[in-house]
mmCIF file of C-alpha atoms in Angstrom:
data_model
loop_
_atom_site.group_PDB
_atom_site.id
_atom_site.type_symbol
_atom_site.label_atom_id
_atom_site.label_comp_id
_atom_site.label_asym_id
_atom_site.label_seq_id
_atom_site.Cartn_x
_atom_site.Cartn_y
_atom_site.Cartn_z
ATOM 1 C CA UNK A 1 -9.716 14.417 -13.749
ATOM 2 C CA UNK A 2 -8.312 10.934 -13.668
ATOM 3 C CA UNK A 3 -10.349 8.316 -11.839
ATOM 4 C CA UNK A 4 -11.309 4.663 -11.689
ATOM 5 C CA UNK A 5 -14.681 3.234 -10.752
ATOM 6 C CA UNK A 6 -15.442 -0.306 -9.704
ATOM 7 C CA UNK A 7 -19.221 -0.236 -9.429
ATOM 8 C CA UNK A 8 -19.570 -3.485 -7.486
ATOM 9 C CA UNK A 9 -18.232 -3.865 -3.978
ATOM 10 C CA UNK A 10 -18.876 -7.592 -4.110
ATOM 11 C CA UNK A 11 -19.251 -10.224 -6.796
ATOM 12 C CA UNK A 12 -20.406 -13.728 -5.948
ATOM 13 C CA UNK A 13 -20.228 -16.610 -8.383
ATOM 14 C CA UNK A 14 -20.405 -20.377 -8.239
ATOM 15 C CA UNK A 15 -17.312 -22.395 -9.019
ATOM 16 C CA UNK A 16 -17.148 -23.296 -12.683
ATOM 17 C CA UNK A 17 -19.244 -20.319 -13.782
ATOM 18 C CA UNK A 18 -17.806 -17.381 -15.691
ATOM 19 C CA UNK A 19 -16.962 -14.274 -13.717
ATOM 20 C CA UNK A 20 -16.765 -10.591 -14.570
ATOM 21 C CA UNK A 21 -15.408 -7.809 -12.384
ATOM 22 C CA UNK A 22 -16.228 -4.387 -13.805
ATOM 23 C CA UNK A 23 -14.010 -1.328 -14.119
ATOM 24 C CA UNK A 24 -14.501 2.014 -15.825
ATOM 25 C CA UNK A 25 -11.984 4.818 -16.005
ATOM 26 C CA UNK A 26 -11.518 8.471 -16.836
ATOM 27 C CA UNK A 27 -8.263 9.980 -18.151
ATOM 28 C CA UNK A 28 -7.348 12.964 -20.277
ATOM 29 C CA UNK A 29 -4.878 11.130 -22.487
ATOM 30 C CA UNK A 30 -4.555 7.463 -23.383
ATOM 31 C CA UNK A 31 -4.877 4.980 -20.531
ATOM 32 C CA UNK A 32 -2.518 2.390 -19.231
ATOM 33 C CA UNK A 33 -4.791 -0.038 -17.376
ATOM 34 C CA UNK A 34 -3.925 -2.637 -14.769
ATOM 35 C CA UNK A 35 -5.594 -5.302 -12.675
ATOM 36 C CA UNK A 36 -4.168 -6.374 -9.342
ATOM 37 C CA UNK A 37 -5.332 -9.020 -6.891
ATOM 38 C CA UNK A 38 -4.975 -9.006 -3.116
ATOM 39 C CA UNK A 39 -5.281 -12.179 -1.086
ATOM 40 C CA UNK A 40 -5.976 -11.914 2.664
ATOM 41 C CA UNK A 41 -3.085 -10.436 4.629
ATOM 42 C CA UNK A 42 -0.951 -10.079 1.520
ATOM 43 C CA UNK A 43 0.274 -7.304 -0.721
ATOM 44 C CA UNK A 44 -1.108 -6.728 -4.188
ATOM 45 C CA UNK A 45 -0.084 -8.943 -7.078
ATOM 46 C CA UNK A 46 -0.134 -7.941 -10.726
ATOM 47 C CA UNK A 47 -2.592 -9.816 -12.949
ATOM 48 C CA UNK A 48 -2.533 -8.125 -16.341
ATOM 49 C CA UNK A 49 -2.279 -4.796 -18.139
ATOM 50 C CA UNK A 50 -3.404 -3.004 -21.250
ATOM 51 C CA UNK A 51 -1.008 -0.642 -22.974
ATOM 52 C CA UNK A 52 -2.010 -0.645 -26.615
ATOM 53 C CA UNK A 53 -2.923 -3.106 -29.330
ATOM 54 C CA UNK A 54 -5.331 -5.997 -28.880
ATOM 55 C CA UNK A 55 -8.370 -5.109 -26.838
ATOM 56 C CA UNK A 56 -8.402 -8.543 -25.195
ATOM 57 C CA UNK A 57 -5.532 -8.948 -22.786
ATOM 58 C CA UNK A 58 -4.591 -12.279 -21.222
ATOM 59 C CA UNK A 59 -2.958 -12.472 -17.815
ATOM 60 C CA UNK A 60 -2.077 -14.727 -14.928
ATOM 61 C CA UNK A 61 -4.200 -17.580 -13.527
ATOM 62 C CA UNK A 62 -6.473 -17.720 -16.586
ATOM 63 C CA UNK A 63 -7.751 -14.163 -16.217
ATOM 64 C CA UNK A 64 -8.314 -11.856 -19.147
ATOM 65 C CA UNK A 65 -9.622 -8.343 -19.564
ATOM 66 C CA UNK A 66 -11.344 -6.534 -22.377
ATOM 67 C CA UNK A 67 -10.501 -2.925 -23.149
ATOM 68 C CA UNK A 68 -13.362 -0.911 -24.598
ATOM 69 C CA UNK A 69 -12.362 2.619 -25.516
ATOM 70 C CA UNK A 70 -15.847 3.870 -26.394
ATOM 71 C CA UNK A 71 -17.231 2.709 -23.058
ATOM 72 C CA UNK A 72 -14.011 3.580 -21.181
ATOM 73 C CA UNK A 73 -14.114 0.159 -19.559
ATOM 74 C CA UNK A 74 -11.631 -2.565 -18.716
ATOM 75 C CA UNK A 75 -13.609 -5.470 -17.275
ATOM 76 C CA UNK A 76 -11.821 -8.465 -15.802
ATOM 77 C CA UNK A 77 -13.089 -11.878 -16.857
ATOM 78 C CA UNK A 78 -12.487 -15.560 -16.388
ATOM 79 C CA UNK A 79 -14.373 -18.304 -18.219
ATOM 80 C CA UNK A 80 -14.521 -20.712 -15.265
ATOM 81 C CA UNK A 81 -14.123 -19.476 -11.694
ATOM 82 C CA UNK A 82 -12.251 -21.359 -8.975
ATOM 83 C CA UNK A 83 -12.757 -21.148 -5.221
ATOM 84 C CA UNK A 84 -9.107 -20.089 -5.012
ATOM 85 C CA UNK A 85 -9.933 -16.993 -7.100
ATOM 86 C CA UNK A 86 -11.721 -15.542 -4.066
ATOM 87 C CA UNK A 87 -9.860 -12.318 -3.270
ATOM 88 C CA UNK A 88 -10.010 -8.528 -3.509
ATOM 89 C CA UNK A 89 -9.491 -7.184 -7.027
ATOM 90 C CA UNK A 90 -8.305 -3.708 -7.895
ATOM 91 C CA UNK A 91 -8.392 -1.899 -11.199
ATOM 92 C CA UNK A 92 -5.853 0.901 -11.725
ATOM 93 C CA UNK A 93 -5.162 3.464 -14.434
ATOM 94 C CA UNK A 94 -2.257 5.650 -15.396
ATOM 95 C CA UNK A 95 -2.639 8.546 -17.819
ATOM 96 C CA UNK A 96 -0.084 8.853 -20.604
ATOM 97 C CA UNK A 97 -0.779 12.582 -20.857
ATOM 98 C CA UNK A 98 2.542 13.937 -19.642
ATOM 99 C CA UNK A 99 1.132 16.736 -17.561
ATOM 100 C CA UNK A 100 1.189 17.489 -13.882
ATOM 101 C CA UNK A 101 -0.070 14.030 -12.960
ATOM 102 C CA UNK A 102 2.794 12.206 -14.643
ATOM 103 C CA UNK A 103 3.690 9.202 -12.546
ATOM 104 C CA UNK A 104 0.406 9.039 -10.652
ATOM 105 C CA UNK A 105 -1.467 5.751 -10.463
ATOM 106 C CA UNK A 106 -5.184 5.752 -9.655
ATOM 107 C CA UNK A 107 -6.885 2.767 -8.077
ATOM 108 C CA UNK A 108 -10.519 1.813 -7.816
ATOM 109 C CA UNK A 109 -12.051 0.972 -4.460
ATOM 110 C CA UNK A 110 -11.754 -2.735 -5.044
ATOM 111 C CA UNK A 111 -14.216 -5.569 -5.653
ATOM 112 C CA UNK A 112 -14.425 -8.524 -3.304
ATOM 113 C CA UNK A 113 -14.853 -11.671 -5.374
ATOM 114 C CA UNK A 114 -16.270 -14.721 -3.635
ATOM 115 C CA UNK A 115 -16.445 -18.026 -5.461
ATOM 116 C CA UNK A 116 -18.442 -20.655 -3.640
ATOM 117 C CA UNK A 117 -18.058 -24.402 -4.181
ATOM 118 C CA UNK B 1 14.667 -13.301 -4.648
ATOM 119 C CA UNK B 2 13.232 -10.139 -6.190
ATOM 120 C CA UNK B 3 11.186 -8.376 -3.566
ATOM 121 C CA UNK B 4 9.988 -5.215 -1.880
ATOM 122 C CA UNK B 5 10.443 -5.245 1.872
ATOM 123 C CA UNK B 6 8.790 -3.028 4.455
ATOM 124 C CA UNK B 7 9.544 -2.574 8.127
ATOM 125 C CA UNK B 8 7.928 -2.750 10.528
ATOM 126 C CA UNK B 9 5.028 -4.929 9.465
ATOM 127 C CA UNK B 10 2.927 -3.866 12.431
ATOM 128 C CA UNK B 11 3.188 -0.729 14.528
ATOM 129 C CA UNK B 12 1.099 0.740 17.310
ATOM 130 C CA UNK B 13 2.060 4.237 18.353
ATOM 131 C CA UNK B 14 0.653 7.342 20.005
ATOM 132 C CA UNK B 15 -0.334 10.681 18.569
ATOM 133 C CA UNK B 16 2.582 12.967 17.876
ATOM 134 C CA UNK B 17 5.408 10.448 18.138
ATOM 135 C CA UNK B 18 7.489 10.611 14.968
ATOM 136 C CA UNK B 19 7.903 7.372 13.094
ATOM 137 C CA UNK B 20 9.484 6.044 9.925
ATOM 138 C CA UNK B 21 8.374 3.093 7.831
ATOM 139 C CA UNK B 22 11.183 1.787 5.691
ATOM 140 C CA UNK B 23 10.848 0.401 2.177
ATOM 141 C CA UNK B 24 13.564 -1.283 0.179
ATOM 142 C CA UNK B 25 13.624 -3.012 -3.212
ATOM 143 C CA UNK B 26 16.344 -5.164 -4.748
ATOM 144 C CA UNK B 27 15.259 -4.951 -8.399
ATOM 145 C CA UNK B 28 17.017 -1.712 -9.352
ATOM 146 C CA UNK B 29 13.655 -0.066 -10.039
ATOM 147 C CA UNK B 30 13.566 3.639 -10.774
ATOM 148 C CA UNK B 31 9.983 4.178 -9.663
ATOM 149 C CA UNK B 32 8.814 3.788 -6.070
ATOM 150 C CA UNK B 33 5.566 4.742 -4.415
ATOM 151 C CA UNK B 34 3.627 4.684 -1.157
ATOM 152 C CA UNK B 35 -0.084 3.917 -0.834
ATOM 153 C CA UNK B 36 -2.519 3.671 1.993
ATOM 154 C CA UNK B 37 -5.421 1.250 1.959
ATOM 155 C CA UNK B 38 -8.584 2.030 3.874
ATOM 156 C CA UNK B 39 -11.867 0.072 3.816
ATOM 157 C CA UNK B 40 -14.219 1.348 1.157
ATOM 158 C CA UNK B 41 -11.594 3.729 -0.255
ATOM 159 C CA UNK B 42 -9.277 1.334 -2.036
ATOM 160 C CA UNK B 43 -5.643 2.359 -2.430
ATOM 161 C CA UNK B 44 -4.701 5.995 -2.472
ATOM 162 C CA UNK B 45 -1.286 7.208 -3.528
ATOM 163 C CA UNK B 46 0.621 9.213 -0.925
ATOM 164 C CA UNK B 47 3.939 10.018 -2.614
ATOM 165 C CA UNK B 48 5.943 8.633 -5.469
ATOM 166 C CA UNK B 49 9.451 8.922 -6.815
ATOM 167 C CA UNK B 50 10.579 8.641 -10.406
ATOM 168 C CA UNK B 51 14.251 8.474 -9.502
ATOM 169 C CA UNK B 52 16.818 9.368 -6.840
ATOM 170 C CA UNK B 53 16.180 12.831 -5.353
ATOM 171 C CA UNK B 54 12.920 13.148 -7.344
ATOM 172 C CA UNK B 55 9.673 12.892 -5.386
ATOM 173 C CA UNK B 56 6.113 14.061 -6.060
ATOM 174 C CA UNK B 57 2.836 14.219 -4.214
ATOM 175 C CA UNK B 58 0.059 11.743 -4.796
ATOM 176 C CA UNK B 59 -3.568 12.041 -3.778
ATOM 177 C CA UNK B 60 -3.126 12.209 -0.002
ATOM 178 C CA UNK B 61 0.315 13.624 0.912
ATOM 179 C CA UNK B 62 -0.760 15.673 3.937
ATOM 180 C CA UNK B 63 0.965 14.567 7.128
ATOM 181 C CA UNK B 64 3.608 12.511 5.343
ATOM 182 C CA UNK B 65 7.147 13.048 4.122
ATOM 183 C CA UNK B 66 9.394 10.930 1.951
ATOM 184 C CA UNK B 67 12.971 10.967 0.746
ATOM 185 C CA UNK B 68 14.834 9.149 -2.012
ATOM 186 C CA UNK B 69 18.527 9.403 -1.306
ATOM 187 C CA UNK B 70 19.317 5.976 -2.702
ATOM 188 C CA UNK B 71 17.704 4.088 -5.535
ATOM 189 C CA UNK B 72 16.727 1.086 -3.434
ATOM 190 C CA UNK B 73 15.188 2.869 -0.420
ATOM 191 C CA UNK B 74 12.093 5.031 -0.084
ATOM 192 C CA UNK B 75 11.182 5.645 3.577
ATOM 193 C CA UNK B 76 7.834 7.092 4.637
ATOM 194 C CA UNK B 77 8.015 9.539 7.523
ATOM 195 C CA UNK B 78 5.178 10.622 9.767
ATOM 196 C CA UNK B 79 6.478 13.624 11.687
ATOM 197 C CA UNK B 80 3.468 13.896 14.006
ATOM 198 C CA UNK B 81 1.118 10.953 13.509
ATOM 199 C CA UNK B 82 -2.580 11.388 14.158
ATOM 200 C CA UNK B 83 -5.363 8.793 14.542
ATOM 201 C CA UNK B 84 -6.635 9.470 10.996
ATOM 202 C CA UNK B 85 -3.357 8.041 9.723
ATOM 203 C CA UNK B 86 -4.281 4.639 11.121
ATOM 204 C CA UNK B 87 -4.217 2.524 7.990
ATOM 205 C CA UNK B 88 -2.562 -0.252 5.999
ATOM 206 C CA UNK B 89 0.413 1.082 4.071
ATOM 207 C CA UNK B 90 1.976 -0.408 0.966
ATOM 208 C CA UNK B 91 5.221 0.404 -0.747
ATOM 209 C CA UNK B 92 5.606 -0.486 -4.427
ATOM 210 C CA UNK B 93 8.242 -0.233 -7.123
ATOM 211 C CA UNK B 94 8.572 -0.666 -10.864
ATOM 212 C CA UNK B 95 10.872 -0.142 -13.790
ATOM 213 C CA UNK B 96 10.430 3.048 -15.745
ATOM 214 C CA UNK B 97 12.791 2.791 -18.716
ATOM 215 C CA UNK B 98 11.195 5.927 -20.091
ATOM 216 C CA UNK B 99 7.698 4.463 -19.915
ATOM 217 C CA UNK B 100 4.852 4.502 -17.448
ATOM 218 C CA UNK B 101 3.280 1.226 -18.487
ATOM 219 C CA UNK B 102 5.215 -1.164 -16.273
ATOM 220 C CA UNK B 103 3.483 -3.067 -13.517
ATOM 221 C CA UNK B 104 4.331 -2.413 -9.897
ATOM 222 C CA UNK B 105 5.677 -4.866 -7.343
ATOM 223 C CA UNK B 106 4.158 -4.438 -3.906
ATOM 224 C CA UNK B 107 5.570 -4.960 -0.452
ATOM 225 C CA UNK B 108 3.710 -7.015 2.177
ATOM 226 C CA UNK B 109 2.216 -3.983 3.894
ATOM 227 C CA UNK B 110 2.585 -2.180 7.220
ATOM 228 C CA UNK B 111 -0.400 -1.987 9.507
ATOM 229 C CA UNK B 112 -0.174 1.231 11.506
ATOM 230 C CA UNK B 113 -2.378 2.123 14.462
ATOM 231 C CA UNK B 114 -2.144 5.607 15.952
ATOM 232 C CA UNK B 115 -3.786 5.952 19.363
#
């Protein structure tokens, strides 16, 4: 069955330090992987995606994510965190196996990132 | 401005009173979807549509209906709302172009309270 796990409900880092938000997934075919960010009282905004090709994907606001097929992971990273990065982050996966779940998008439970000054 | 709009943004209603949350996009997207967001559960897909007159169930379709009569609109209908449908609802849309790897654009959300 398709699923996404974000093992950490909260991640706290100091400004200027590197940050990692973890995501693992399970699909039957090949994954299309996405990261979205949600600021307070706002809808979700797209950050980056992995379709195929380079395992390191670069996205908006200096974020990047590393796809690891053997570990079925797609961790979100940033070399130097900003206070303004504080938000709720969601990982999502879509399965390219064109079966009964075609079109479905599966989200993790979200990770609250807090960057303190 | 390219956007997904939802109305109303906030709604308080009572059990059993039918309601509709509208969703409209101006980007000519084929794909549209509804999600609900609950604390500790993340986003769960309710229904989605790959094109006009084509809709499919997501993870949590019970108690909801949708229709896709026009490309730009995808209303969410609660025929008989119950308190367990109190939630934050998001509509989203994306291009398909024969692929499923396009990112979605989200609306601002509708906070629904069912008493």
